[in-house]
Amino acid sequence: MNERKEQPKIKKKSRAQETWRRFKKNRLALFGMALFLVILLVTVFAGVLVSYDAAVTQVPAERLQWPSAAHPFGTDNYGRDLFARVVHGSRNSLLVGFGSVIIGVTLGGLLGAVCGYVGGRFDAVVMRVLDSIMCIPTTMLALAIVAALGTSLGNVLMAMTISSVPRYCRIIRSSVLGVTGQTYIEAAHSCGAPDFQIILRHVLPNAIGPIIVQATMAVGSAIISAAGISFVGMGIQPPAPEWGAMLNEAKTFMTMYPYMVLFPGLAIGLTALSMNLMGDGLRDALDPKLKD
């Protein structure tokens, strides 16, 4: 009698493992992640790399010095070290970028999930209100809010959050509409689960893919928008370092001292590039239609 050969058990990969396997095949996405990790380390350890006093202390004798061993990025028109200002300015720029996206995704996600799940008149009214808000350009709306509330880091963060909520709400609502009719949602209904629990435990987790991709790619746009607000003098005020405010201060001297524009501009561009590359990689890794 022939003995049956036992088939080796194939361990099924989790969704996170499968996403990472597909993500790391994208070299540009890995480059973006590595670049972002470098920027994040510089931000976290800014105080170790260079003193904050060098970023805000005016030294008239050292004003407008080109990059050198003493000042790797040169000095500005007040004699402040540009390397210190770029390094410490990353904290304010990333705080506004990530803070506005995280809060906006949270608020917009909950509102979009409720609208997509409940539907009916509530959904129609909320969507029409958000449509009217979305008619106003994001940066213009943020500028109007900052002008009304005053120039400060908190107000810029609030303005960026408010202007981004409608966009996240619509994206998440469309994702939720695609899962509300699934059988597991009906099974949760039949078990007597409350609506809010179904939204948090079943609807949102299964619509999380587009949310993650949109949030990742939106960070770069948020940093650029925040820099634009500071560039026109409505954002974080000097002497606090911030990349957009540094560009605003440098515009008068950019023809004679182009390094003043180069380094904060590179910081903004590289940060936005890293987030966009990671977002592209996540979009491909989370897309079930793309098979490898």
Tab-separated table of C-alpha atoms in Angstrom:
chain	number	residue	atom	x	y	z
A	1	MET	CA	0.000	0.000	0.000
A	2	ASN	CA	1.525	3.296	-1.085
A	3	GLU	CA	1.992	5.859	1.581
A	4	ARG	CA	0.696	9.312	0.840
A	5	LYS	CA	3.363	11.910	0.616
A	6	GLU	CA	2.682	14.876	2.823
A	7	GLN	CA	2.608	18.080	0.914
A	8	PRO	CA	4.796	20.803	2.432
A	9	LYS	CA	2.705	23.539	3.951
A	10	ILE	CA	3.128	26.873	2.251
A	11	LYS	CA	3.050	29.679	4.737
A	12	LYS	CA	0.738	32.379	3.484
A	13	LYS	CA	2.177	35.870	3.634
A	14	SER	CA	0.272	38.575	5.406
A	15	ARG	CA	-0.988	41.587	3.500
A	16	ALA	CA	1.749	43.777	4.965
A	17	GLN	CA	4.457	41.300	3.978
A	18	GLU	CA	3.090	41.021	0.457
A	19	THR	CA	2.903	44.808	0.157
A	20	TRP	CA	6.521	45.163	1.322
A	21	ARG	CA	7.658	42.428	-1.091
A	22	ARG	CA	6.134	44.281	-4.003
A	23	PHE	CA	7.220	47.701	-2.746
A	24	LYS	CA	10.917	46.812	-2.468
A	25	LYS	CA	10.977	45.710	-6.116
A	26	ASN	CA	10.486	49.348	-7.079
A	27	ARG	CA	13.970	50.873	-6.915
A	28	LEU	CA	12.735	54.427	-7.214
A	29	ALA	CA	10.379	53.869	-4.277
A	30	LEU	CA	13.243	52.448	-2.205
A	31	PHE	CA	15.374	55.458	-3.135
A	32	GLY	CA	12.557	57.758	-2.039
A	33	MET	CA	12.228	55.905	1.266
A	34	ALA	CA	15.996	56.061	1.888
A	35	LEU	CA	16.016	59.775	1.066
A	36	PHE	CA	13.103	60.413	3.388
A	37	LEU	CA	14.758	58.464	6.212
A	38	VAL	CA	17.863	60.660	5.858
A	39	ILE	CA	15.703	63.803	6.015
A	40	LEU	CA	13.827	62.392	9.010
A	41	LEU	CA	17.071	61.603	10.861
A	42	VAL	CA	18.352	65.120	10.188
A	43	THR	CA	15.081	66.509	11.549
A	44	VAL	CA	15.098	64.363	14.699
A	45	PHE	CA	18.755	64.979	15.484
A	46	ALA	CA	18.865	68.629	14.380
A	47	GLY	CA	19.988	69.754	17.823
A	48	VAL	CA	22.872	67.270	17.748
A	49	LEU	CA	24.050	68.302	14.278
A	50	VAL	CA	24.101	72.038	14.918
A	51	SER	CA	23.021	74.441	17.665
A	52	TYR	CA	19.698	76.216	17.283
A	53	ASP	CA	21.367	79.470	18.371
A	54	ALA	CA	23.366	79.471	15.126
A	55	ALA	CA	20.068	79.491	13.224
A	56	VAL	CA	18.600	82.568	14.939
A	57	THR	CA	21.559	84.576	16.280
A	58	GLN	CA	22.489	87.544	14.098
A	59	VAL	CA	26.221	88.059	13.488
A	60	PRO	CA	26.630	91.221	11.361
A	61	ALA	CA	30.350	90.584	10.839
A	62	GLU	CA	29.581	87.290	9.049
A	63	ARG	CA	26.697	88.395	6.841
A	64	LEU	CA	26.444	87.110	3.245
A	65	GLN	CA	29.409	84.753	3.391
A	66	TRP	CA	29.622	82.085	0.693
A	67	PRO	CA	29.734	78.393	1.694
A	68	SER	CA	32.931	77.506	3.541
A	69	ALA	CA	34.265	75.070	6.118
A	70	ALA	CA	32.899	77.264	8.916
A	71	HIS	CA	29.508	77.701	7.230
A	72	PRO	CA	28.781	74.773	4.834
A	73	PHE	CA	25.724	76.511	3.348
A	74	GLY	CA	26.986	80.067	3.826
A	75	THR	CA	25.295	82.808	5.845
A	76	ASP	CA	22.271	85.009	5.175
A	77	ASN	CA	21.922	88.783	5.158
A	78	TYR	CA	21.811	88.798	8.973
A	79	GLY	CA	24.898	86.626	9.415
A	80	ARG	CA	22.893	83.558	10.492
A	81	ASP	CA	24.231	80.138	9.516
A	82	LEU	CA	22.140	78.757	6.635
A	83	PHE	CA	23.032	75.146	7.390
A	84	ALA	CA	21.593	75.532	10.887
A	85	ARG	CA	18.496	77.262	9.512
A	86	VAL	CA	17.870	74.559	6.895
A	87	VAL	CA	18.376	71.757	9.448
A	88	HIS	CA	16.178	73.299	12.149
A	89	GLY	CA	13.700	74.620	9.597
A	90	SER	CA	12.951	71.025	8.639
A	91	ARG	CA	11.108	70.603	11.942
A	92	ASN	CA	8.613	73.367	11.202
A	93	SER	CA	8.177	72.369	7.561
A	94	LEU	CA	7.682	68.669	8.276
A	95	LEU	CA	5.425	69.430	11.233
A	96	VAL	CA	3.067	71.432	9.018
A	97	GLY	CA	3.280	68.898	6.186
A	98	PHE	CA	2.702	65.752	8.226
A	99	GLY	CA	0.445	67.375	10.814
A	100	SER	CA	-1.980	68.782	8.247
A	101	VAL	CA	-2.116	65.474	6.356
A	102	ILE	CA	-2.591	63.302	9.454
A	103	ILE	CA	-5.318	65.517	10.935
A	104	GLY	CA	-6.926	66.071	7.523
A	105	VAL	CA	-6.981	62.348	6.726
A	106	THR	CA	-8.424	61.556	10.171
A	107	LEU	CA	-11.216	64.131	9.981
A	108	GLY	CA	-11.864	63.674	6.274
A	109	GLY	CA	-11.660	59.892	6.620
A	110	LEU	CA	-14.274	59.712	9.360
A	111	LEU	CA	-16.585	62.150	7.562
A	112	GLY	CA	-16.120	60.412	4.200
A	113	ALA	CA	-16.683	56.973	5.746
A	114	VAL	CA	-19.895	58.110	7.422
A	115	CYS	CA	-21.149	59.748	4.201
A	116	GLY	CA	-20.343	56.704	2.089
A	117	TYR	CA	-21.847	54.289	4.598
A	118	VAL	CA	-24.988	56.226	5.543
A	119	GLY	CA	-25.725	57.726	2.114
A	120	GLY	CA	-29.059	59.408	1.463
A	121	ARG	CA	-29.810	63.029	2.253
A	122	PHE	CA	-26.978	63.343	4.792
A	123	ASP	CA	-24.444	62.320	2.165
A	124	ALA	CA	-25.905	64.677	-0.434
A	125	VAL	CA	-25.887	67.722	1.878
A	126	VAL	CA	-22.347	67.149	3.158
A	127	MET	CA	-20.952	66.546	-0.322
A	128	ARG	CA	-22.520	69.731	-1.699
A	129	VAL	CA	-21.005	71.757	1.150
A	130	LEU	CA	-17.592	70.206	0.531
A	131	ASP	CA	-17.948	70.779	-3.217
A	132	SER	CA	-18.457	74.492	-2.574
A	133	ILE	CA	-15.323	74.569	-0.415
A	134	MET	CA	-13.315	72.693	-3.049
A	135	CYS	CA	-14.162	75.382	-5.595
A	136	ILE	CA	-11.677	77.606	-3.749
A	137	PRO	CA	-8.015	76.782	-4.550
A	138	THR	CA	-6.317	75.095	-1.582
A	139	THR	CA	-3.509	77.619	-1.164
A	140	MET	CA	-5.884	80.582	-1.547
A	141	LEU	CA	-8.214	79.172	1.102
A	142	ALA	CA	-5.286	78.540	3.451
A	143	LEU	CA	-4.042	82.103	2.921
A	144	ALA	CA	-7.502	83.505	3.703
A	145	ILE	CA	-7.696	81.483	6.928
A	146	VAL	CA	-4.213	82.561	8.033
A	147	ALA	CA	-5.021	86.187	7.215
A	148	ALA	CA	-8.131	85.975	9.402
A	149	LEU	CA	-6.536	84.111	12.325
A	150	GLY	CA	-3.023	85.582	12.285
A	151	THR	CA	0.436	84.354	11.335
A	152	SER	CA	1.703	81.517	13.520
A	153	LEU	CA	2.706	77.880	13.232
A	154	GLY	CA	-0.573	76.678	14.751
A	155	ASN	CA	-2.698	78.811	12.431
A	156	VAL	CA	-0.792	77.652	9.346
A	157	LEU	CA	-1.311	74.045	10.450
A	158	MET	CA	-5.025	74.695	11.010
A	159	ALA	CA	-5.387	76.430	7.643
A	160	MET	CA	-3.659	73.599	5.765
A	161	THR	CA	-5.833	71.041	7.566
A	162	ILE	CA	-9.132	72.793	6.842
A	163	SER	CA	-8.278	73.293	3.181
A	164	SER	CA	-7.366	69.607	2.748
A	165	VAL	CA	-10.308	67.917	4.526
A	166	PRO	CA	-12.759	68.085	1.562
A	167	ARG	CA	-10.301	66.355	-0.785
A	168	TYR	CA	-9.624	63.489	1.629
A	169	CYS	CA	-13.321	63.170	2.392
A	170	ARG	CA	-14.220	62.633	-1.264
A	171	ILE	CA	-11.399	60.139	-1.859
A	172	ILE	CA	-12.242	58.073	1.212
A	173	ARG	CA	-15.987	58.252	0.493
A	174	SER	CA	-15.416	56.768	-2.976
A	175	SER	CA	-13.310	53.974	-1.464
A	176	VAL	CA	-15.957	53.260	1.166
A	177	LEU	CA	-18.720	53.084	-1.443
A	178	GLY	CA	-16.791	50.242	-3.053
A	179	VAL	CA	-16.863	48.063	0.085
A	180	THR	CA	-20.204	48.861	1.734
A	181	GLY	CA	-22.059	46.349	-0.426
A	182	GLN	CA	-19.732	43.444	0.369
A	183	THR	CA	-21.037	40.321	2.115
A	184	TYR	CA	-18.902	40.790	5.230
A	185	ILE	CA	-20.588	44.160	5.836
A	186	GLU	CA	-24.000	42.499	5.574
A	187	ALA	CA	-22.790	39.748	7.922
A	188	ALA	CA	-21.743	42.367	10.487
A	189	HIS	CA	-25.210	43.936	10.159
A	190	SER	CA	-26.897	40.598	10.737
A	191	CYS	CA	-24.814	40.059	13.888
A	192	GLY	CA	-26.217	43.272	15.321
A	193	ALA	CA	-22.987	45.293	15.244
A	194	PRO	CA	-23.555	49.057	15.620
A	195	ASP	CA	-22.943	51.235	12.572
A	196	PHE	CA	-19.993	53.131	14.078
A	197	GLN	CA	-18.253	49.866	14.949
A	198	ILE	CA	-18.809	48.550	11.415
A	199	ILE	CA	-17.301	51.718	9.965
A	200	LEU	CA	-14.198	51.600	12.177
A	201	ARG	CA	-13.576	47.849	12.186
A	202	HIS	CA	-14.743	46.713	8.763
A	203	VAL	CA	-15.259	49.577	6.311
A	204	LEU	CA	-12.208	51.792	6.864
A	205	PRO	CA	-9.578	48.984	7.162
A	206	ASN	CA	-10.690	47.548	3.812
A	207	ALA	CA	-10.544	50.965	2.132
A	208	ILE	CA	-7.184	51.900	3.627
A	209	GLY	CA	-5.110	51.355	0.455
A	210	PRO	CA	-6.118	54.520	-1.459
A	211	ILE	CA	-6.016	56.471	1.816
A	212	ILE	CA	-2.370	55.560	2.477
A	213	VAL	CA	-1.314	56.351	-1.076
A	214	GLN	CA	-3.107	59.693	-1.135
A	215	ALA	CA	-1.776	60.683	2.287
A	216	THR	CA	1.808	59.807	1.357
A	217	MET	CA	1.722	61.810	-1.853
A	218	ALA	CA	-0.128	64.702	-0.203
A	219	VAL	CA	2.667	65.324	2.330
A	220	GLY	CA	4.941	66.675	-0.387
A	221	SER	CA	2.188	68.960	-1.688
A	222	ALA	CA	1.425	70.153	1.847
A	223	ILE	CA	5.086	71.041	2.471
A	224	ILE	CA	5.227	72.985	-0.803
A	225	SER	CA	1.945	74.791	0.007
A	226	ALA	CA	3.152	75.666	3.518
A	227	ALA	CA	6.398	76.974	2.031
A	228	GLY	CA	4.353	79.062	-0.408
A	229	ILE	CA	2.343	80.577	2.451
A	230	SER	CA	5.556	81.445	4.302
A	231	PHE	CA	7.101	82.768	1.093
A	232	VAL	CA	4.456	85.489	0.825
A	233	GLY	CA	4.993	86.410	4.475
A	234	MET	CA	1.802	84.844	5.880
A	235	GLY	CA	3.346	81.776	7.503
A	236	ILE	CA	5.910	81.182	10.216
A	237	GLN	CA	7.594	84.468	11.029
A	238	PRO	CA	11.354	85.131	11.342
A	239	PRO	CA	13.636	84.546	13.121
A	240	ALA	CA	12.079	81.057	13.405
A	241	PRO	CA	13.618	79.001	10.572
A	242	GLU	CA	11.281	77.639	7.905
A	243	TRP	CA	12.154	76.757	4.329
A	244	GLY	CA	9.530	78.945	2.661
A	245	ALA	CA	10.334	81.922	4.881
A	246	MET	CA	14.029	81.462	4.049
A	247	LEU	CA	13.211	81.686	0.338
A	248	ASN	CA	11.208	84.844	1.009
A	249	GLU	CA	14.174	86.446	2.778
A	250	ALA	CA	16.578	85.330	0.024
A	251	LYS	CA	14.654	86.618	-2.991
A	252	THR	CA	16.274	90.058	-2.758
A	253	PHE	CA	19.774	88.573	-2.843
A	254	MET	CA	19.237	85.626	-5.199
A	255	THR	CA	21.058	87.169	-8.165
A	256	MET	CA	24.207	88.072	-6.204
A	257	TYR	CA	24.100	85.225	-3.670
A	258	PRO	CA	22.227	82.312	-5.293
A	259	TYR	CA	23.258	79.867	-2.546
A	260	MET	CA	20.676	81.532	-0.277
A	261	VAL	CA	17.922	80.194	-2.542
A	262	LEU	CA	19.621	76.950	-3.543
A	263	PHE	CA	19.756	75.117	-0.215
A	264	PRO	CA	16.232	75.741	1.168
A	265	GLY	CA	14.865	75.133	-2.332
A	266	LEU	CA	16.713	71.802	-2.499
A	267	ALA	CA	15.361	70.854	0.926
A	268	ILE	CA	11.781	71.454	-0.223
A	269	GLY	CA	12.307	69.705	-3.550
A	270	LEU	CA	14.051	66.624	-2.147
A	271	THR	CA	11.454	66.163	0.592
A	272	ALA	CA	8.573	66.421	-1.875
A	273	LEU	CA	10.408	64.084	-4.279
A	274	SER	CA	10.962	61.432	-1.607
A	275	MET	CA	7.302	61.424	-0.575
A	276	ASN	CA	6.070	61.279	-4.185
A	277	LEU	CA	8.382	58.370	-5.018
A	278	MET	CA	7.191	56.506	-1.926
A	279	GLY	CA	3.586	57.250	-2.843
A	280	ASP	CA	4.079	55.871	-6.358
A	281	GLY	CA	5.636	52.713	-4.915
A	282	LEU	CA	2.821	52.237	-2.423
A	283	ARG	CA	0.204	52.762	-5.132
A	284	ASP	CA	1.730	49.997	-7.230
A	285	ALA	CA	2.254	47.690	-4.232
A	286	LEU	CA	-1.316	48.076	-3.003
A	287	ASP	CA	-2.980	47.770	-6.398
A	288	PRO	CA	-4.443	44.227	-6.667
A	289	LYS	CA	-4.711	44.565	-10.452
A	290	LEU	CA	-0.933	44.693	-10.817
A	291	LYS	CA	0.432	41.163	-10.611
A	292	ASP	CA	4.077	40.116	-10.672
